[in-house]
XYZ file of N, CA and C in Angstrom:
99
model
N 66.187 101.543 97.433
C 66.840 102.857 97.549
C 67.548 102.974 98.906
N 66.850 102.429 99.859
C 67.643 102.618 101.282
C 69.053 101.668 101.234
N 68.935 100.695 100.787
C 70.170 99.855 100.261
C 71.192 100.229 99.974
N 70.559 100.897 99.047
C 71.910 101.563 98.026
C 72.675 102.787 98.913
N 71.790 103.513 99.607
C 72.114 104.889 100.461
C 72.936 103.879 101.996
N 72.573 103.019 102.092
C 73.417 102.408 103.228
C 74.719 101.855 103.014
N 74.925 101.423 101.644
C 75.660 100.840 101.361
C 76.883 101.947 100.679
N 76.456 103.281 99.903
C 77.088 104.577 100.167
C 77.617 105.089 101.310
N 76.727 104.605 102.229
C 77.553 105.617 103.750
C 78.815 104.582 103.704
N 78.328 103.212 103.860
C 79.576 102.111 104.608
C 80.670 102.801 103.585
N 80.714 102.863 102.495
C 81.808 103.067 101.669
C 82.267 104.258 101.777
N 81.516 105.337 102.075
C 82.386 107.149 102.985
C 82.776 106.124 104.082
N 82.564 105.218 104.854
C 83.160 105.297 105.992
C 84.478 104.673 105.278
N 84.260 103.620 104.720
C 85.332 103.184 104.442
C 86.904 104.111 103.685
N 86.353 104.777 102.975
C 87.143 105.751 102.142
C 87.978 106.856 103.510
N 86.847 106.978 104.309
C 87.683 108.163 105.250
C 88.171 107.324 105.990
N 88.498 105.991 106.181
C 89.388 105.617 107.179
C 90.465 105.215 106.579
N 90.514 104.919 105.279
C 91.879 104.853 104.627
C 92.586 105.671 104.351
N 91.760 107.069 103.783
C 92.216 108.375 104.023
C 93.175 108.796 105.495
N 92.448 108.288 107.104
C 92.858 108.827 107.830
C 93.870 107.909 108.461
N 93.933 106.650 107.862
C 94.919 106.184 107.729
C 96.547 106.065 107.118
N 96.224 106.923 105.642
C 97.504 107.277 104.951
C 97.707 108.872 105.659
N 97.205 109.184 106.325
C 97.687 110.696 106.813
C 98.303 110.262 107.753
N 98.136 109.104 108.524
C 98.893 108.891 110.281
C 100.128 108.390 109.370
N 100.286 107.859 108.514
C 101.513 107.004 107.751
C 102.332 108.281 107.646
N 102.064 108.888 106.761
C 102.818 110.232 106.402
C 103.463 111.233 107.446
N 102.720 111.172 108.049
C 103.085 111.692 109.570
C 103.881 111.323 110.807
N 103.897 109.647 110.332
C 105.020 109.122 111.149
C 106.293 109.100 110.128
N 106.244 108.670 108.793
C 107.543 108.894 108.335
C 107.989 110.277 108.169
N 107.520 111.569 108.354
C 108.102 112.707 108.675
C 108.664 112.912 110.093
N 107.975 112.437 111.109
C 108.666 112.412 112.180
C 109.550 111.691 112.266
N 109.676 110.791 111.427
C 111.447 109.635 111.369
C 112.418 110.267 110.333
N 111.959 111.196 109.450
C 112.629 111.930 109.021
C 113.215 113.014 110.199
């Protein structure tokens, strides 16, 4: 069970950094707009 719950967090982490990654994207091609 702790496995599985560790291996859940790594993957929120992972998810919110791709997340906060396509937001910096978006944000620079509006400013080049």
């Amino acid at each position: 069970k702790a496995q599985e719950k560790r291996n859940h967090g790594e993957f929120n982490v992972y998810i919110r950094d791709r997340v906060e990654n396509q937001m910096v994207e978006i944000q620079e091609e509006e400013n080049f707009l």
